[in-house]
XYZ file of N, CA, C and O in Angstrom:
648
model
N 69.375 66.050 212.354
C 69.703 66.781 213.743
C 69.788 65.851 214.794
O 70.455 65.921 215.690
N 68.451 65.668 214.715
C 67.500 65.121 216.152
C 68.285 63.849 215.986
O 68.884 63.690 217.883
N 68.556 63.168 215.408
C 69.479 61.485 215.908
C 70.833 62.253 216.378
O 71.394 61.766 217.082
N 71.630 63.219 215.594
C 72.527 63.599 215.925
C 73.210 64.181 217.253
O 73.972 63.902 218.401
N 71.715 64.960 217.844
C 71.678 65.478 218.842
C 71.467 64.397 220.213
O 72.104 64.704 221.487
N 70.283 63.461 219.790
C 70.584 62.166 220.617
C 72.098 61.824 220.638
O 71.798 61.371 221.648
N 72.667 61.014 219.801
C 73.792 60.683 219.801
C 74.549 61.174 220.654
O 75.487 60.717 221.559
N 74.789 62.860 220.377
C 75.655 63.557 221.286
C 75.433 63.589 223.116
O 76.561 63.735 223.526
N 74.179 63.556 223.316
C 74.023 63.703 224.566
C 73.761 62.329 225.468
O 74.195 62.265 226.525
N 73.812 60.886 224.835
C 73.400 60.119 225.109
C 74.706 59.158 225.074
O 74.323 57.559 225.301
N 75.642 59.639 224.181
C 77.164 58.736 223.719
C 78.125 58.204 225.176
O 78.556 57.373 225.109
N 77.604 58.984 226.508
C 78.777 58.871 227.696
C 77.987 57.334 228.128
O 76.913 57.477 227.861
N 78.934 56.797 228.760
C 78.635 55.241 228.939
C 78.901 54.113 228.233
O 78.446 53.399 229.270
N 78.913 54.602 227.244
C 79.199 53.332 226.451
C 80.524 52.927 225.836
O 81.370 53.850 226.337
N 80.616 51.572 225.741
C 82.202 50.849 225.430
C 82.590 51.801 224.555
O 82.346 52.625 223.705
N 84.028 51.873 224.532
C 84.992 52.801 223.623
C 84.263 52.286 222.326
O 84.712 52.812 221.500
N 84.950 51.017 222.116
C 84.459 50.022 220.561
C 83.284 50.898 219.966
O 82.715 51.082 218.857
N 81.932 50.734 220.963
C 80.559 51.304 220.608
C 80.433 52.867 220.324
O 80.395 53.042 219.188
N 81.410 53.510 220.834
C 81.612 55.036 221.059
C 81.972 55.285 219.436
O 81.700 56.098 218.461
N 83.225 54.786 219.252
C 83.439 54.606 217.879
C 82.853 54.548 216.760
O 82.761 55.302 215.820
N 82.144 52.958 216.886
C 81.112 52.618 215.666
C 80.205 54.189 215.766
O 79.694 54.102 214.149
N 79.526 54.384 216.523
C 78.477 55.419 216.839
C 78.568 56.804 216.001
O 78.278 57.560 215.507
N 80.182 57.344 216.308
C 80.728 58.178 215.963
C 81.065 58.220 214.302
O 81.146 59.148 213.806
N 81.408 56.997 214.076
C 81.661 56.662 212.514
C 80.243 57.098 212.212
O 80.684 57.585 210.831
N 79.458 56.374 212.412
C 77.885 57.222 211.473
C 77.368 58.315 211.682
O 76.599 59.052 211.045
N 77.638 58.935 213.032
C 76.721 59.912 213.381
C 77.693 61.089 214.437
O 77.542 62.170 215.057
N 79.218 60.901 214.333
C 79.934 62.166 214.723
C 79.999 63.511 214.364
O 79.950 64.236 215.230
N 79.235 63.618 213.231
C 78.966 65.260 212.800
C 77.286 65.032 212.093
O 77.234 63.939 211.572
N 77.208 66.226 211.257
C 75.885 66.753 210.466
C 76.414 66.360 209.516
O 75.624 65.385 208.773
N 77.642 66.014 208.750
C 77.873 65.443 207.470
C 77.829 63.916 207.392
O 77.185 63.558 206.635
N 78.276 63.388 208.558
C 78.463 62.024 209.151
C 77.045 61.201 209.199
O 76.434 60.450 208.333
N 76.056 62.527 209.718
C 74.678 61.849 209.805
C 73.858 62.035 208.819
O 73.471 60.732 208.313
N 74.023 63.152 207.760
C 73.499 63.004 206.642
C 73.601 62.123 205.954
O 72.884 61.589 205.220
N 75.295 62.008 205.633
C 75.579 60.807 204.750
C 74.927 59.554 205.116
O 74.674 58.653 204.184
N 74.927 59.248 205.989
C 74.807 57.675 206.958
C 73.417 57.827 206.844
O 72.626 56.485 206.305
N 72.240 58.885 206.584
C 70.671 58.458 206.810
C 70.901 58.193 205.355
O 69.972 57.582 204.475
N 71.399 58.969 204.369
C 71.021 58.497 202.881
C 71.551 57.650 202.321
O 70.969 57.094 201.606
N 72.709 56.978 203.133
C 72.765 55.679 202.900
C 72.197 54.408 202.967
O 72.232 53.469 202.401
N 71.776 54.945 204.029
C 70.718 53.881 204.776
C 69.158 53.854 203.896
O 68.955 52.606 203.314
N 68.665 54.671 203.330
C 67.428 54.803 202.404
C 68.077 54.455 201.235
O 66.947 54.146 200.140
N 69.646 54.629 200.443
C 69.624 54.172 198.985
C 70.206 53.313 198.715
O 70.732 52.672 197.955
N 70.785 52.285 200.085
C 71.048 51.260 200.172
C 72.479 51.009 199.956
O 73.332 49.984 199.391
N 73.069 52.212 200.333
C 74.249 52.361 200.203
C 75.264 51.683 201.550
O 76.739 51.322 201.609
N 74.142 51.315 202.789
C 74.884 51.043 203.785
C 73.967 50.277 204.436
O 72.727 50.751 204.335
N 73.960 49.037 205.051
C 73.058 48.188 205.599
C 71.975 49.239 206.623
O 73.020 49.411 207.454
N 70.943 48.750 206.421
C 70.082 49.448 207.494
C 70.936 49.346 209.058
O 70.771 49.695 209.988
N 70.995 47.592 209.034
C 71.635 47.168 210.222
C 72.669 47.508 210.889
O 72.852 47.591 212.149
N 73.555 47.653 210.049
C 74.898 48.678 210.621
C 74.610 49.527 211.040
O 75.200 50.664 212.163
N 73.824 50.924 210.763
C 73.608 51.903 211.072
C 72.607 52.079 212.216
O 72.735 52.792 213.344
N 71.452 51.065 212.379
C 70.766 51.501 213.319
C 71.197 50.621 214.886
O 70.895 50.903 215.846
N 72.251 49.432 214.463
C 72.538 48.845 215.951
C 73.413 49.713 216.393
O 72.998 49.939 217.846
N 74.698 50.639 216.242
C 74.798 52.165 217.219
C 73.617 52.889 217.978
O 74.088 53.027 219.137
N 72.287 53.157 216.902
C 71.305 53.512 217.707
C 70.981 52.749 218.820
O 70.814 53.474 220.038
N 70.813 51.736 218.382
C 69.961 50.472 219.559
C 70.530 50.692 220.840
O 69.959 50.139 221.736
N 72.445 50.413 221.021
C 73.099 50.421 222.084
C 72.618 51.664 222.658
O 73.101 51.568 223.729
N 72.490 53.063 221.910
C 72.409 53.993 222.992
C 70.856 54.136 223.476
O 70.336 53.992 224.729
N 69.587 53.892 222.583
C 68.371 53.578 223.387
C 67.768 52.966 222.298
O 67.579 53.639 221.010
N 66.749 52.354 222.707
C 65.749 51.343 222.092
C 65.058 52.521 221.020
O 64.700 52.399 219.762
N 64.334 53.593 221.684
C 63.945 54.971 221.053
C 64.416 55.394 219.938
O 64.054 55.772 218.604
N 66.018 55.526 219.320
C 66.689 56.140 218.715
C 66.521 54.591 217.285
O 66.842 55.205 216.332
N 66.279 53.791 217.815
C 66.611 52.719 216.507
C 64.611 53.038 216.284
O 65.000 52.561 214.650
N 64.049 52.877 216.792
C 62.796 52.866 216.478
C 62.761 54.354 215.594
O 61.815 54.328 214.469
N 63.049 55.370 216.006
C 63.242 56.640 215.365
C 63.766 56.365 213.879
O 63.511 56.824 212.941
N 64.642 55.579 213.990
C 65.639 55.158 212.462
C 64.808 54.593 211.630
O 64.512 55.017 210.510
N 64.335 53.664 212.240
C 62.985 52.643 211.310
C 62.265 53.688 211.071
O 61.696 53.591 209.705
N 61.213 54.552 211.645
C 60.716 55.576 211.380
C 60.839 56.103 210.269
O 60.137 56.826 209.374
N 62.220 57.002 210.548
C 63.056 58.039 209.097
C 62.615 56.977 208.314
O 62.585 57.238 206.925
N 63.311 56.000 207.998
C 63.627 55.066 206.831
C 62.102 54.630 206.220
O 62.137 54.679 204.787
N 61.163 54.506 206.858
C 59.799 54.159 206.396
C 59.193 55.106 205.658
O 58.950 55.509 204.698
N 59.245 56.266 206.617
C 58.589 57.207 206.033
C 59.753 58.206 204.527
O 58.930 58.384 203.730
N 60.968 58.055 205.214
C 61.616 58.580 203.224
C 61.453 57.470 202.324
O 61.192 58.268 200.998
N 61.225 56.191 202.270
C 61.576 55.062 201.751
C 60.268 55.148 200.725
O 59.551 55.436 199.505
N 58.919 55.076 201.588
C 57.684 55.466 201.489
C 57.141 56.304 200.414
O 56.351 56.314 199.365
N 57.541 57.416 200.972
C 57.202 58.789 200.364
C 58.034 59.210 199.072
O 57.081 59.494 198.078
N 59.355 58.420 199.078
C 60.137 58.952 198.141
C 59.242 57.936 196.984
O 59.135 58.191 195.880
N 59.207 56.453 197.313
C 58.512 55.541 195.910
C 57.245 56.104 195.864
O 56.901 55.902 194.549
N 56.573 56.467 196.739
C 55.166 57.161 196.416
C 55.250 58.365 195.479
O 54.326 58.442 193.986
N 56.287 59.350 195.447
C 56.350 60.386 194.439
C 56.837 59.808 193.215
O 56.433 60.288 192.146
N 57.648 59.141 193.209
C 58.566 58.365 192.066
C 57.569 57.632 191.339
O 57.173 57.689 189.633
N 56.725 57.005 191.841
C 55.336 56.131 191.327
C 54.307 56.865 190.475
O 54.019 56.547 189.526
N 54.116 58.150 191.195
C 53.183 58.542 191.087
C 53.678 59.644 189.985
O 52.594 59.535 188.817
N 54.806 60.221 189.523
C 55.599 60.709 188.034
C 55.147 60.114 187.182
O 54.869 60.330 186.126
N 55.458 58.771 187.027
C 55.605 57.614 186.074
C 54.454 57.786 185.628
O 54.159 57.357 184.461
N 53.136 57.191 186.870
C 52.019 56.869 186.209
C 51.272 58.085 185.776
O 50.584 57.831 184.522
N 51.770 59.502 186.345
C 51.171 60.600 185.470
C 51.569 60.743 183.858
O 50.924 60.958 182.892
N 53.218 60.645 183.813
C 53.233 60.410 182.541
C 52.856 59.841 181.820
O 52.847 60.217 180.363
N 52.763 58.566 182.081
C 52.030 57.265 181.069
C 50.421 57.932 180.527
O 50.181 57.679 179.436
N 49.931 58.157 181.569
C 48.633 58.655 181.264
C 48.502 59.403 180.172
O 47.677 59.768 179.521
N 49.599 60.735 180.309
C 49.300 61.669 179.344
C 50.024 61.046 178.190
O 49.328 61.554 176.856
N 50.949 60.294 178.010
C 51.317 60.023 176.693
C 50.138 59.129 176.132
O 50.097 59.225 174.956
N 49.376 58.460 177.000
C 48.568 57.603 176.521
C 47.087 58.670 176.043
O 46.676 58.200 174.879
N 46.717 59.540 176.634
C 45.994 60.506 176.230
C 46.104 61.356 174.159
O 45.687 61.437 174.035
N 47.532 61.153 174.916
C 48.096 62.115 173.381
C 48.281 61.182 172.122
O 48.059 61.468 171.274
N 48.429 60.002 172.568
C 48.761 59.244 171.180
C 46.510 58.802 171.224
O 46.712 58.420 169.640
N 45.730 58.651 171.846
C 44.277 58.357 171.491
C 44.140 59.302 170.419
O 43.691 59.324 169.874
N 44.300 60.733 171.352
C 44.127 62.167 170.179
C 45.067 61.872 169.193
O 44.333 62.384 167.876
N 46.028 61.862 169.194
C 46.672 61.136 167.466
C 46.101 60.726 166.494
O 45.806 60.031 165.741
N 45.251 59.795 167.444
C 44.852 58.602 166.559
C 43.717 58.602 165.911
O 43.244 58.840 164.551
N 42.963 59.395 167.000
C 41.480 59.856 166.614
C 41.682 61.447 165.203
O 41.457 61.227 164.262
N 42.495 62.075 165.423
C 43.392 62.983 163.993
C 43.544 62.554 163.329
O 43.125 62.824 162.046
N 44.350 61.423 163.371
C 44.706 60.841 161.838
C 43.319 60.190 161.471
O 43.511 59.878 159.763
N 42.778 59.347 161.996
C 41.168 58.807 161.198
C 40.595 60.138 161.252
O 40.138 59.699 159.860
N 40.389 60.924 161.401
C 39.553 61.973 160.719
C 40.226 62.527 159.136
O 39.491 62.731 158.835
N 41.232 62.738 159.748
C 42.247 63.275 158.387
C 41.951 62.037 157.086
O 41.754 62.214 156.191
N 42.595 61.016 157.396
C 42.047 59.680 156.627
C 40.227 60.042 156.051
O 40.361 59.602 154.551
N 39.774 59.896 156.904
C 38.463 60.157 156.501
C 37.840 60.925 155.602
O 37.402 61.052 154.496
N 38.570 62.207 155.896
C 38.372 63.361 155.200
C 39.023 63.615 153.675
O 38.577 63.517 152.759
N 39.978 62.629 153.671
C 40.756 62.741 152.264
C 40.127 61.374 151.807
O 40.108 61.713 150.410
N 39.786 60.142 152.469
C 38.659 59.434 151.417
C 37.557 60.025 150.935
O 37.120 60.008 149.620
N 36.701 61.340 151.388
C 35.560 61.891 151.500
C 36.098 63.043 149.933
O 35.098 62.862 149.043
N 37.303 63.167 149.861
C 37.495 63.970 148.925
C 37.747 63.193 147.500
O 37.718 63.806 146.397
N 37.985 61.824 147.547
C 38.709 61.498 146.937
C 37.469 60.542 146.208
O 37.542 60.761 144.822
N 36.476 60.598 147.146
C 34.955 60.194 146.661
C 34.320 60.725 145.417
O 33.646 60.853 144.475
N 34.357 62.411 146.043
C 34.164 63.419 145.464
C 34.510 63.533 144.180
O 33.881 64.254 142.952
N 35.769 63.509 144.079
C 36.347 63.533 143.236
C 36.077 62.741 141.920
O 36.267 63.361 140.421
N 35.779 61.546 141.967
C 35.316 60.684 141.157
C 34.014 61.019 141.004
O 33.750 60.843 139.846
N 33.145 61.299 142.146
C 32.014 61.318 141.786
C 31.866 62.408 140.277
O 31.479 62.315 139.266
N 33.076 63.791 140.274
C 32.596 64.645 139.572
C 32.903 64.266 138.215
O 32.531 64.447 137.240
N 34.450 62.944 138.304
C 34.756 63.092 136.915
C 33.669 62.060 136.293
O 33.581 62.007 134.876
N 33.257 61.395 137.171
C 32.060 60.408 136.364
C 30.828 60.948 136.102
O 29.711 60.469 135.010
N 30.436 62.052 136.838
C 28.895 62.477 136.103
C 29.423 63.397 135.327
O 28.235 64.021 134.649
N 30.948 64.142 134.859
C 30.865 65.107 133.834
C 29.957 66.147 133.722
O 29.900 66.953 135.019
N 29.509 66.428 132.966
C 28.831 67.809 132.558
C 27.546 67.272 132.878
O 26.241 68.841 132.173
N 27.033 66.640 133.164
C 25.360 66.177 133.310
C 24.957 66.879 134.682
O 25.349 66.585 135.675
N 23.592 68.023 134.557
C 23.286 69.022 135.673
C 22.563 67.735 136.881
O 22.464 68.477 137.805
N 22.444 66.686 136.413
C 21.106 66.085 137.201
C 22.284 64.929 138.230
O 21.303 64.023 138.704
N 23.452 64.973 137.799
C 24.407 64.110 138.408
C 24.796 63.005 137.466
O 24.528 62.691 136.631
N 24.968 61.744 138.519
C 25.083 60.754 137.606
C 23.976 59.533 137.301
O 23.707 59.722 138.386
N 24.194 59.006 136.444
C 22.762 57.673 136.909
C 23.406 56.673 136.209
O 24.554 56.343 136.039
N 22.964 55.411 136.551
C 23.276 54.243 136.698
C 23.885 53.821 135.755
O 25.398 53.500 135.091
N 23.351 53.979 134.382
C 23.766 53.773 132.618
C 25.395 54.392 133.007
O 26.230 53.637 132.456
N 25.272 56.201 133.063
C 26.696 56.806 133.062
C 27.998 56.015 133.722
O 29.397 55.636 133.407
N 27.583 55.554 134.886
C 28.236 54.783 136.116
C 28.676 53.736 135.527
O 29.792 53.161 135.390
N 28.114 52.710 134.346
C 28.791 51.657 134.097
C 29.241 51.545 132.819
O 29.897 50.878 132.439
N 29.297 52.753 132.001
C 30.144 53.272 131.020
C 31.217 53.367 131.286
O 32.118 52.927 130.941
N 31.443 54.094 132.371
C 32.539 54.811 132.800
C 33.503 53.526 133.573
O 35.004 53.649 134.322
N 32.740 52.515 134.163
C 33.540 51.648 135.020
C 34.616 50.649 134.425
O 35.794 50.184 135.291
N 34.374 50.530 132.958
C 35.288 49.641 132.400
C 37.079 51.077 131.957
O 37.631 49.788 131.841
N 36.786 51.679 132.476
C 38.186 52.839 132.292
C 38.773 52.523 133.136
O 38.825 52.070 134.728
N 40.617 52.128 132.810
C 41.354 52.074 133.620
C 41.199 53.282 135.205
O 41.776 53.013 136.391
N 41.050 54.309 134.363
C 41.281 55.538 135.346
C 40.724 55.487 136.620
O 40.491 55.475 137.640
N 39.484 54.668 136.402
C 38.352 54.715 136.967
C 38.703 53.703 138.318
O 38.296 53.470 139.592
N 39.080 52.689 137.559
C 39.239 50.836 138.454
C 40.319 51.733 139.282
O 40.264 51.097 140.498
N 41.458 52.675 138.902
C 42.421 52.837 139.595
C 41.866 53.336 140.992
O 42.332 53.282 142.016
N 40.962 54.308 140.441
C 40.391 55.381 141.812
C 39.836 54.235 142.818
O 40.119 54.258 143.790
N 38.325 53.520 142.135
C 38.327 52.387 143.041
C 39.469 51.923 144.040
O 39.028 51.250 144.734
N 40.567 51.243 143.033
C 41.545 50.588 143.792
C 42.107 51.154 145.052
O 42.595 50.856 145.832
N 42.334 52.349 144.656
C 42.531 52.784 145.467
C 41.889 53.480 146.459
O 42.667 53.773 147.952
N 40.660 53.799 146.676
C 39.824 54.014 147.673
C 39.487 51.903 148.432
O 38.822 52.020 149.617
N 40.218 50.939 147.908
C 39.987 49.657 148.694
C 39.097 49.029 148.099
O 38.364 48.149 148.898
N 38.383 49.295 146.950
C 36.844 48.677 146.366
C 37.503 48.038 144.915
O 38.388 48.882 144.215
N 36.952 46.734 144.999
C 37.165 46.391 143.675
C 35.836 45.806 143.198
O 35.094 44.989 143.795
N 35.614 47.015 142.100
C 34.307 46.922 141.665
C 34.103 46.571 139.926
O 35.551 46.725 139.214
N 33.596 45.704 139.512
C 33.108 45.043 137.931
C 31.543 45.510 138.087
O 31.073 46.193 138.702
N 31.683 45.442 136.513
C 29.860 45.525 136.157
C 29.146 44.591 136.861
O 27.931 45.268 136.853
N 29.413 43.770 136.990
C 28.699 42.271 137.601
C 28.422 43.239 139.096
O 27.022 43.423 139.115
N 28.869 44.092 139.873
C 28.184 44.550 141.064
C 28.713 46.057 141.218
O 28.165 46.505 142.518
N 28.345 46.438 139.840
C 28.668 48.034 140.042
C 27.148 48.692 140.024
O 26.854 49.982 140.696
N 25.906 47.966 139.877
C 24.977 48.236 140.547
C 24.520 48.655 142.033
O 24.062 49.129 142.611
N 24.936 47.375 142.551
C 24.936 47.435 143.839
C 25.640 48.465 144.808
O 25.113 48.908 145.681
N 26.809 48.914 144.039
C 27.988 50.038 145.108
C 27.365 51.330 143.959
O 27.169 52.033 145.257
N 26.350 51.375 143.144
C 25.835 52.648 142.712
C 24.813 53.150 143.871
O 24.437 53.954 144.348
């Protein structure tokens, strides 16, 4: 609105071809808004839009450049901020998900070890001793349990595992 008012007030005295160019970009409120929008979205060259303003007065050209700077930098700053904030939020969700999966895996592993211990100790109220551990180590089911847990247990290294 400010630019359109300045153009309307100062268009007199310009050559006819410059008046036509100024009116092409700033002849009405709709044309002014469209021209300013095209300038910040690269729909039209800044030079093509600013030259008619500069012919009216350099202050209008400077005002136009100030408008472009504020519009472009503010919009870019807001959009960049949104992307950064969204990326941060996604990163935190990924980290939380990773921690939850790790805890769940650990809980599952602990349950498997407790199940194996219960199986190996049997009815012994004192729990399991090395002798009973070595007796059960040859069983296929026990070897399968250890393989599932990611352990390769042989009779030779069973004492160190126990």
